PDB file of C-alpha atoms and ligand atoms in Angstrom:
ATOM      1  CA  MET R   9     134.390  59.097  35.725  1.00  0.00           C
ATOM      2  CA  ALA R  10     131.150  58.812  33.213  1.00  0.00           C
ATOM      3  CA  GLY R  11     129.278  57.290  35.682  1.00  0.00           C
ATOM      4  CA  LEU R  12     130.057  59.330  38.711  1.00  0.00           C
ATOM      5  CA  GLY R  13     128.950  62.158  36.252  1.00  0.00           C
ATOM      6  CA  ALA R  14     125.514  60.706  35.934  1.00  0.00           C
ATOM      7  CA  VAL R  15     124.810  60.091  39.498  1.00  0.00           C
ATOM      8  CA  GLY R  16     126.044  63.827  40.502  1.00  0.00           C
ATOM      9  CA  ILE R  17     123.715  64.902  38.154  1.00  0.00           C
ATOM     10  CA  LEU R  18     120.910  62.668  39.950  1.00  0.00           C
ATOM     11  CA  THR R  19     122.233  63.222  43.858  1.00  0.00           C
ATOM     12  CA  GLY R  20     123.768  66.791  43.695  1.00  0.00           C
ATOM     13  CA  ALA R  21     125.319  67.867  46.743  1.00  0.00           C
ATOM     14  CA  LYS R  22     125.350  64.103  47.843  1.00  0.00           C
ATOM     15  CA  VAL R  23     128.209  62.636  45.391  1.00  0.00           C
ATOM     16  CA  GLN R  24     130.032  66.435  45.257  1.00  0.00           C
ATOM     17  CA  SER R  25     130.479  65.502  49.023  1.00  0.00           C
ATOM     18  CA  ALA R  26     132.357  62.371  48.346  1.00  0.00           C
ATOM     19  CA  LEU R  27     134.555  64.108  46.145  1.00  0.00           C
ATOM     20  CA  GLY R  28     134.967  67.472  47.817  1.00  0.00           C
ATOM     21  CA  ARG R  29     133.216  69.203  50.237  1.00  0.00           C
ATOM     22  CA  VAL R  30     130.705  71.651  49.027  1.00  0.00           C
ATOM     23  CA  LEU R  31     131.148  74.706  51.727  1.00  0.00           C
ATOM     24  CA  GLN R  32     128.459  77.243  49.971  1.00  0.00           C
ATOM     25  CA  PRO R  33     126.814  77.633  46.866  1.00  0.00           C
ATOM     26  CA  VAL R  34     127.436  80.825  44.769  1.00  0.00           C
ATOM     27  CA  THR R  35     125.623  82.856  42.809  1.00  0.00           C
ATOM     28  CA  SER R  36     126.709  81.454  38.958  1.00  0.00           C
ATOM     29  CA  ALA R  37     128.850  83.563  36.642  1.00  0.00           C
ATOM     30  CA  SER R  38     126.461  84.386  34.617  1.00  0.00           C
ATOM     31  CA  GLY R  39     124.112  85.225  37.271  1.00  0.00           C
ATOM     32  CA  GLY R  40     120.360  85.277  37.219  1.00  0.00           C
ATOM     33  CA  LEU R  41     118.006  82.462  37.943  1.00  0.00           C
ATOM     34  CA  SER R  42     119.959  79.686  36.677  1.00  0.00           C
ATOM     35  CA  ALA R  43     121.336  79.505  40.475  1.00  0.00           C
ATOM     36  CA  LEU R  44     118.086  78.561  41.447  1.00  0.00           C
ATOM     37  CA  ILE R  45     117.789  75.313  39.483  1.00  0.00           C
ATOM     38  CA  PRO R  46     119.552  72.091  40.924  1.00  0.00           C
ATOM     39  CA  GLY R  47     122.789  71.427  38.655  1.00  0.00           C
ATOM     40  CA  SER R  48     122.175  74.609  36.713  1.00  0.00           C
ATOM     41  CA  ASP R  49     125.610  76.773  35.657  1.00  0.00           C
ATOM     42  CA  THR R  50     126.644  77.490  39.050  1.00  0.00           C
ATOM     43  CA  PHE R  51     130.119  76.898  40.342  1.00  0.00           C
ATOM     44  CA  ARG R  52     130.394  74.907  43.630  1.00  0.00           C
ATOM     45  CA  ILE R  53     133.275  75.752  45.896  1.00  0.00           C
ATOM     46  CA  TYR R  54     135.632  72.815  46.962  1.00  0.00           C
ATOM     47  CA  THR R  55     138.091  72.014  49.663  1.00  0.00           C
ATOM     48  CA  VAL R  56     139.730  69.267  50.413  1.00  0.00           C
ATOM     49  CA  THR R  57     140.758  70.822  54.264  1.00  0.00           C
ATOM     50  CA  ASP R  58     138.876  72.151  57.058  1.00  0.00           C
ATOM     51  CA  GLY R  59     137.726  75.309  55.440  1.00  0.00           C
ATOM     52  CA  PHE R  60     139.748  78.082  53.415  1.00  0.00           C
ATOM     53  CA  PRO R  61     143.084  79.077  54.022  1.00  0.00           C
ATOM     54  CA  SER R  62     143.100  82.856  53.912  1.00  0.00           C
ATOM     55  CA  VAL R  63     146.417  84.879  52.999  1.00  0.00           C
ATOM     56  CA  THR R  64     146.044  89.105  52.761  1.00  0.00           C
ATOM     57  CA  ALA R  65     147.574  90.285  49.292  1.00  0.00           C
ATOM     58  CA  ASP R  66     150.514  91.684  50.655  1.00  0.00           C
ATOM     59  CA  ALA R  67     151.402  88.632  52.627  1.00  0.00           C
ATOM     60  CA  TYR R  68     150.653  86.157  49.128  1.00  0.00           C
ATOM     61  CA  ARG R  69     154.004  84.590  47.523  1.00  0.00           C
ATOM     62  CA  LEU R  70     154.296  82.487  44.523  1.00  0.00           C
ATOM     63  CA  LYS R  71     157.245  80.323  44.655  1.00  0.00           C
ATOM     64  CA  VAL R  72     158.907  78.762  41.083  1.00  0.00           C
ATOM     65  CA  GLY R  73     161.621  76.052  42.231  1.00  0.00           C
ATOM     66  CA  GLY R  74     162.861  72.640  41.549  1.00  0.00           C
ATOM     67  CA  MET R  75     164.395  72.043  38.192  1.00  0.00           C
ATOM     68  CA  VAL R  76     164.590  75.908  37.191  1.00  0.00           C
ATOM     69  CA  ASN R  77     167.826  78.033  36.783  1.00  0.00           C
ATOM     70  CA  ARG R  78     166.093  81.028  38.628  1.00  0.00           C
ATOM     71  CA  PRO R  79     164.014  80.556  41.209  1.00  0.00           C
ATOM     72  CA  LEU R  80     161.060  82.957  41.684  1.00  0.00           C
ATOM     73  CA  ASP R  81     159.424  84.168  44.858  1.00  0.00           C
ATOM     74  CA  LEU R  82     156.838  86.398  43.208  1.00  0.00           C
ATOM     75  CA  THR R  83     154.087  89.015  44.721  1.00  0.00           C
ATOM     76  CA  LEU R  84     151.090  89.252  44.048  1.00  0.00           C
ATOM     77  CA  ASP R  85     152.209  92.974  42.597  1.00  0.00           C
ATOM     78  CA  ASP R  86     155.053  90.897  40.339  1.00  0.00           C
ATOM     79  CA  LEU R  87     152.219  88.795  39.085  1.00  0.00           C
ATOM     80  CA  LYS R  88     150.331  91.903  38.425  1.00  0.00           C
ATOM     81  CA  ALA R  89     153.769  93.465  36.719  1.00  0.00           C
ATOM     82  CA  MET R  90     153.945  90.662  33.718  1.00  0.00           C
ATOM     83  CA  PRO R  91     152.191  90.643  30.899  1.00  0.00           C
ATOM     84  CA  SER R  92     148.337  89.825  31.102  1.00  0.00           C
ATOM     85  CA  THR R  93     146.730  87.538  29.725  1.00  0.00           C
ATOM     86  CA  THR R  94     142.250  87.161  29.492  1.00  0.00           C
ATOM     87  CA  LEU R  95     140.809  83.641  28.903  1.00  0.00           C
ATOM     88  CA  VAL R  96     137.095  83.304  28.589  1.00  0.00           C
ATOM     89  CA  ARG R  97     136.065  79.770  28.997  1.00  0.00           C
ATOM     90  CA  ASP R  98     133.753  77.184  30.032  1.00  0.00           C
ATOM     91  CA  PHE R  99     134.627  76.012  33.542  1.00  0.00           C
ATOM     92  CA  GLN R 100     133.877  72.306  33.831  1.00  0.00           C
ATOM     93  CA  CYS R 101     133.951  69.732  36.999  1.00  0.00           C
ATOM     94  CA  VAL R 102     134.403  66.283  35.757  1.00  0.00           C
ATOM     95  CA  THR R 103     131.325  65.280  38.770  1.00  0.00           C
ATOM     96  CA  GLY R 104     128.836  67.109  35.782  1.00  0.00           C
ATOM     97  CA  TRP R 105     128.278  70.843  36.341  1.00  0.00           C
ATOM     98  CA  ARG R 106     130.180  73.271  33.817  1.00  0.00           C
ATOM     99  CA  VAL R 107     129.788  77.270  34.461  1.00  0.00           C
ATOM    100  CA  PRO R 108     129.968  79.047  30.684  1.00  0.00           C
ATOM    101  CA  ASN R 109     131.589  81.961  29.663  1.00  0.00           C
ATOM    102  CA  VAL R 110     133.903  82.641  32.559  1.00  0.00           C
ATOM    103  CA  ARG R 111     136.384  85.263  32.557  1.00  0.00           C
ATOM    104  CA  TRP R 112     139.654  84.881  33.962  1.00  0.00           C
ATOM    105  CA  GLN R 113     142.527  86.991  34.194  1.00  0.00           C
ATOM    106  CA  GLY R 114     146.549  86.076  34.824  1.00  0.00           C
ATOM    107  CA  VAL R 115     149.890  85.048  33.937  1.00  0.00           C
ATOM    108  CA  LEU R 116     150.343  82.463  31.477  1.00  0.00           C
ATOM    109  CA  LEU R 117     152.289  79.804  32.908  1.00  0.00           C
ATOM    110  CA  SER R 118     154.444  80.024  29.651  1.00  0.00           C
ATOM    111  CA  HIS R 119     155.661  83.234  30.627  1.00  0.00           C
ATOM    112  CA  LEU R 120     156.615  82.187  34.585  1.00  0.00           C
ATOM    113  CA  LEU R 121     158.792  78.982  32.826  1.00  0.00           C
ATOM    114  CA  ASP R 122     160.770  81.314  30.664  1.00  0.00           C
ATOM    115  CA  ALA R 123     161.223  83.975  33.537  1.00  0.00           C
ATOM    116  CA  ALA R 124     162.459  81.155  36.271  1.00  0.00           C
ATOM    117  CA  GLY R 125     164.505  79.087  33.017  1.00  0.00           C
ATOM    118  CA  VAL R 126     163.495  74.940  32.727  1.00  0.00           C
ATOM    119  CA  ALA R 127     166.579  73.137  33.568  1.00  0.00           C
ATOM    120  CA  PRO R 128     167.457  70.459  31.671  1.00  0.00           C
ATOM    121  CA  GLY R 129     165.730  66.936  32.495  1.00  0.00           C
ATOM    122  CA  ALA R 130     162.705  68.556  33.301  1.00  0.00           C
ATOM    123  CA  THR R 131     159.827  67.009  32.260  1.00  0.00           C
ATOM    124  CA  ALA R 132     156.877  68.096  34.476  1.00  0.00           C
ATOM    125  CA  LEU R 133     155.397  70.810  37.016  1.00  0.00           C
ATOM    126  CA  ALA R 134     154.171  70.106  40.548  1.00  0.00           C
ATOM    127  CA  PHE R 135     151.511  72.504  42.445  1.00  0.00           C
ATOM    128  CA  ASP R 136     151.200  72.787  45.776  1.00  0.00           C
ATOM    129  CA  SER R 137     148.618  75.135  47.589  1.00  0.00           C
ATOM    130  CA  PHE R 138     148.640  76.742  50.615  1.00  0.00           C
ATOM    131  CA  ASP R 139     146.180  74.549  51.942  1.00  0.00           C
ATOM    132  CA  GLY R 140     148.819  72.054  52.938  1.00  0.00           C
ATOM    133  CA  THR R 141     146.959  69.259  50.978  1.00  0.00           C
ATOM    134  CA  TYR R 142     145.628  69.730  47.483  1.00  0.00           C
ATOM    135  CA  THR R 143     148.055  69.286  44.442  1.00  0.00           C
ATOM    136  CA  ALA R 144     147.941  68.993  40.899  1.00  0.00           C
ATOM    137  CA  SER R 145     150.341  68.084  37.932  1.00  0.00           C
ATOM    138  CA  LEU R 146     150.830  68.843  34.414  1.00  0.00           C
ATOM    139  CA  THR R 147     153.426  67.617  31.750  1.00  0.00           C
ATOM    140  CA  LEU R 148     156.000  70.648  30.751  1.00  0.00           C
ATOM    141  CA  SER R 149     154.034  70.900  27.179  1.00  0.00           C
ATOM    142  CA  GLN R 150     150.845  70.968  28.989  1.00  0.00           C
ATOM    143  CA  ALA R 151     152.108  73.975  30.904  1.00  0.00           C
ATOM    144  CA  ARG R 152     153.211  75.285  28.296  1.00  0.00           C
ATOM    145  CA  ARG R 153     149.808  75.953  26.137  1.00  0.00           C
ATOM    146  CA  PRO R 154     148.240  79.207  25.817  1.00  0.00           C
ATOM    147  CA  ASP R 155     145.122  78.570  27.457  1.00  0.00           C
ATOM    148  CA  VAL R 156     147.018  77.495  31.005  1.00  0.00           C
ATOM    149  CA  MET R 157     147.592  80.691  33.337  1.00  0.00           C
ATOM    150  CA  VAL R 158     148.410  81.313  36.814  1.00  0.00           C
ATOM    151  CA  ALA R 159     144.837  83.764  37.812  1.00  0.00           C
ATOM    152  CA  TYR R 160     144.645  86.808  39.940  1.00  0.00           C
ATOM    153  CA  GLY R 161     141.625  87.825  38.550  1.00  0.00           C
ATOM    154  CA  PHE R 162     137.859  86.227  38.185  1.00  0.00           C
ATOM    155  CA  GLU R 163     135.024  88.090  36.136  1.00  0.00           C
ATOM    156  CA  GLY R 164     136.033  91.342  36.122  1.00  0.00           C
ATOM    157  CA  GLY R 165     137.431  91.079  40.113  1.00  0.00           C
ATOM    158  CA  PRO R 166     140.197  89.459  42.240  1.00  0.00           C
ATOM    159  CA  VAL R 167     140.056  85.612  42.530  1.00  0.00           C
ATOM    160  CA  SER R 168     137.715  85.639  45.842  1.00  0.00           C
ATOM    161  CA  THR R 169     139.528  83.101  48.775  1.00  0.00           C
ATOM    162  CA  PRO R 170     136.856  81.000  48.247  1.00  0.00           C
ATOM    163  CA  HIS R 171     137.860  80.543  44.304  1.00  0.00           C
ATOM    164  CA  GLY R 172     141.367  79.929  45.240  1.00  0.00           C
ATOM    165  CA  GLY R 173     142.376  83.742  45.693  1.00  0.00           C
ATOM    166  CA  PRO R 174     144.774  85.447  45.503  1.00  0.00           C
ATOM    167  CA  VAL R 175     146.150  83.474  43.336  1.00  0.00           C
ATOM    168  CA  ARG R 176     144.699  79.870  41.747  1.00  0.00           C
ATOM    169  CA  LEU R 177     146.250  77.578  39.255  1.00  0.00           C
ATOM    170  CA  TYR R 178     143.574  77.986  36.105  1.00  0.00           C
ATOM    171  CA  VAL R 179     143.575  74.915  32.959  1.00  0.00           C
ATOM    172  CA  ALA R 180     141.450  75.475  30.573  1.00  0.00           C
ATOM    173  CA  PRO R 181     141.128  72.608  28.493  1.00  0.00           C
ATOM    174  CA  MET R 182     141.017  70.045  31.105  1.00  0.00           C
ATOM    175  CA  TYR R 183     138.577  69.460  34.245  1.00  0.00           C
ATOM    176  CA  GLY R 184     138.466  71.924  37.016  1.00  0.00           C
ATOM    177  CA  TYR R 185     140.474  69.597  39.368  1.00  0.00           C
ATOM    178  CA  LYS R 186     143.397  70.703  37.480  1.00  0.00           C
ATOM    179  CA  SER R 187     143.275  73.854  38.352  1.00  0.00           C
ATOM    180  CA  ALA R 188     144.611  73.999  41.831  1.00  0.00           C
ATOM    181  CA  LYS R 189     143.368  76.910  44.316  1.00  0.00           C
ATOM    182  CA  TRP R 190     145.325  78.655  46.605  1.00  0.00           C
ATOM    183  CA  LEU R 191     148.195  78.499  44.498  1.00  0.00           C
ATOM    184  CA  GLY R 192     151.499  78.643  46.852  1.00  0.00           C
ATOM    185  CA  ALA R 193     154.537  76.683  44.530  1.00  0.00           C
ATOM    186  CA  ILE R 194     155.108  75.443  41.669  1.00  0.00           C
ATOM    187  CA  ASN R 195     158.103  73.221  41.094  1.00  0.00           C
ATOM    188  CA  LEU R 196     159.856  71.502  38.175  1.00  0.00           C
ATOM    189  CA  VAL R 197     160.075  67.705  38.090  1.00  0.00           C
ATOM    190  CA  SER R 198     161.618  65.046  36.537  1.00  0.00           C
ATOM    191  CA  GLY R 199     158.106  63.118  36.094  1.00  0.00           C
ATOM    192  CA  VAL R 200     154.615  63.780  36.490  1.00  0.00           C
ATOM    193  CA  GLU R 201     153.726  63.599  40.003  1.00  0.00           C
ATOM    194  CA  PRO R 202     149.924  62.902  40.345  1.00  0.00           C
ATOM    195  CA  GLY R 203     147.959  65.431  41.970  1.00  0.00           C
ATOM    196  CA  TYR R 204     145.724  64.952  44.539  1.00  0.00           C
ATOM    197  CA  TRP R 205     142.556  63.573  42.928  1.00  0.00           C
ATOM    198  CA  GLU R 206     144.850  61.833  40.463  1.00  0.00           C
ATOM    199  CA  GLN R 207     146.419  59.715  42.911  1.00  0.00           C
ATOM    200  CA  GLN R 208     142.309  58.393  43.996  1.00  0.00           C
ATOM    201  CA  GLY R 209     141.658  57.327  40.437  1.00  0.00           C
ATOM    202  CA  TYR R 210     141.040  60.845  38.373  1.00  0.00           C
ATOM    203  CA  ASP R 211     142.759  60.664  34.888  1.00  0.00           C
ATOM    204  CA  VAL R 212     146.451  62.261  34.844  1.00  0.00           C
ATOM    205  CA  ASP R 213     145.598  63.777  31.248  1.00  0.00           C
ATOM    206  CA  ALA R 214     141.869  65.834  32.209  1.00  0.00           C
ATOM    207  CA  TRP R 215     141.154  66.567  29.095  1.00  0.00           C
ATOM    208  CA  ILE R 216     137.456  68.145  28.810  1.00  0.00           C
ATOM    209  CA  GLY R 217     135.762  66.099  25.714  1.00  0.00           C
ATOM    210  CA  ALA R 218     133.472  67.143  23.430  1.00  0.00           C
ATOM    211  CA  SER R 219     131.139  64.408  24.879  1.00  0.00           C
ATOM    212  CA  ASN R 220     131.221  66.011  27.568  1.00  0.00           C
ATOM    213  CA  GLY R 221     129.290  69.092  26.409  1.00  0.00           C
ATOM    214  CA  ARG R 222     131.889  71.545  25.948  1.00  0.00           C
ATOM    215  CA  HIS R 223     131.269  74.273  23.193  1.00  0.00           C
ATOM    216  CA  ASP R 224     133.978  76.828  23.293  1.00  0.00           C
ATOM    217  CA  ALA R 225     137.159  75.553  20.833  1.00  0.00           C
ATOM    218  CA  PRO R 226     139.962  74.162  21.851  1.00  0.00           C
ATOM    219  CA  VAL R 227     143.126  76.777  21.344  1.00  0.00           C
ATOM    220  CA  SER R 228     144.620  73.242  19.846  1.00  0.00           C
TER     221      SER R 228
HETATM  222  N1  MTE S  19     143.017  73.749  46.909  1.00  0.00           N
HETATM  223  C1  MTE S  19     141.968  73.161  46.162  1.00  0.00           C
HETATM  224  N2  MTE S  19     141.990  73.609  45.070  1.00  0.00           N
HETATM  225  C2  MTE S  19     141.396  73.214  44.000  1.00  0.00           C
HETATM  226  C3  MTE S  19     140.371  72.228  44.708  1.00  0.00           C
HETATM  227  C4  MTE S  19     140.165  71.164  46.036  1.00  0.00           C
HETATM  228  O1  MTE S  19     139.014  71.287  46.649  1.00  0.00           O
HETATM  229  N3  MTE S  19     141.134  72.571  46.883  1.00  0.00           N
HETATM  230  N4  MTE S  19     139.037  71.068  43.905  1.00  0.00           N
HETATM  231  C5  MTE S  19     139.374  71.410  42.577  1.00  0.00           C
HETATM  232  C6  MTE S  19     138.107  71.037  41.791  1.00  0.00           C
HETATM  233  S1  MTE S  19     137.698  69.278  41.939  1.00  0.00           S
HETATM  234  C7  MTE S  19     137.111  71.994  41.181  1.00  0.00           C
HETATM  235  S2  MTE S  19     136.100  71.572  39.844  1.00  0.00           S
HETATM  236  C8  MTE S  19     137.934  72.994  41.389  1.00  0.00           C
HETATM  237  C9  MTE S  19     136.219  74.230  41.685  1.00  0.00           C
HETATM  238  O2  MTE S  19     136.900  75.490  41.884  1.00  0.00           O
HETATM  239  P1  MTE S  19     135.652  76.124  42.653  1.00  0.00           P
HETATM  240  O3  MTE S  19     136.014  75.815  44.133  1.00  0.00           O
HETATM  241  O4  MTE S  19     136.516  77.795  42.660  1.00  0.00           O
HETATM  242  O5  MTE S  19     134.300  76.459  42.464  1.00  0.00           O
HETATM  243  O6  MTE S  19     138.603  73.322  41.872  1.00  0.00           O
HETATM  244  C10 MTE S  19     139.794  72.670  42.232  1.00  0.00           C
HETATM  245  N5  MTE S  19     140.620  73.301  42.607  1.00  0.00           N
HETATM  246 MO1   MO S  20     136.069  69.143  40.089  1.00  0.00          MO
END
């Protein structure tokens, strides 16, 4: 991955397109001229399917199921009625780009786990995107961290469709591929089920390391 990152900086979109299609460059979270400088702090928009899936805020549902005591079927309003958390962190893709100080708002995953009640024997979470293809995984202890959330807010507004709205996962301490966009379902399972990129060689434990230039302090 370190090698890929270095190549990514040199050849940009070509390498990124091998890892996930880049559909459109968007303005940096911090804005300004940096958006025009190749390799600078802008988000790349990724999807592994043909374009973006889209649902209206009214039709959106998040299901929490699998090994739980009380399966949940939540609307966007249900999520917004839960205690909200704001995190401001760097967002880092394993290919080398990083966007500093991005503001996310949403519900801690630990809160959803408590609401659903984790059944005995569950040790991991499997996340499904409503794009029908993308998946991600976390262990139960990773999911309970105070910097892991289901996000509906981004930079003071909603999470846009290209960024995975209306609701995406946001796993602050890990590389971006853990932060599944267009989040449709969370299932509690008895062992880690490697996600989309993890099945193709990315680390299942995707901690962002200090050697990768992260400069916000880890929570723990
Ligand atoms: N559904 C879905 N989620 C996804 C991806 C994807 O292709 N599809 N790409 C992942 C990767 S590798 C990164 S770095 C981030 C990028 O988020 P962005 O597209 O909002 O910049 O989304 C992650 N979540
Ligand atoms: Mo990524």
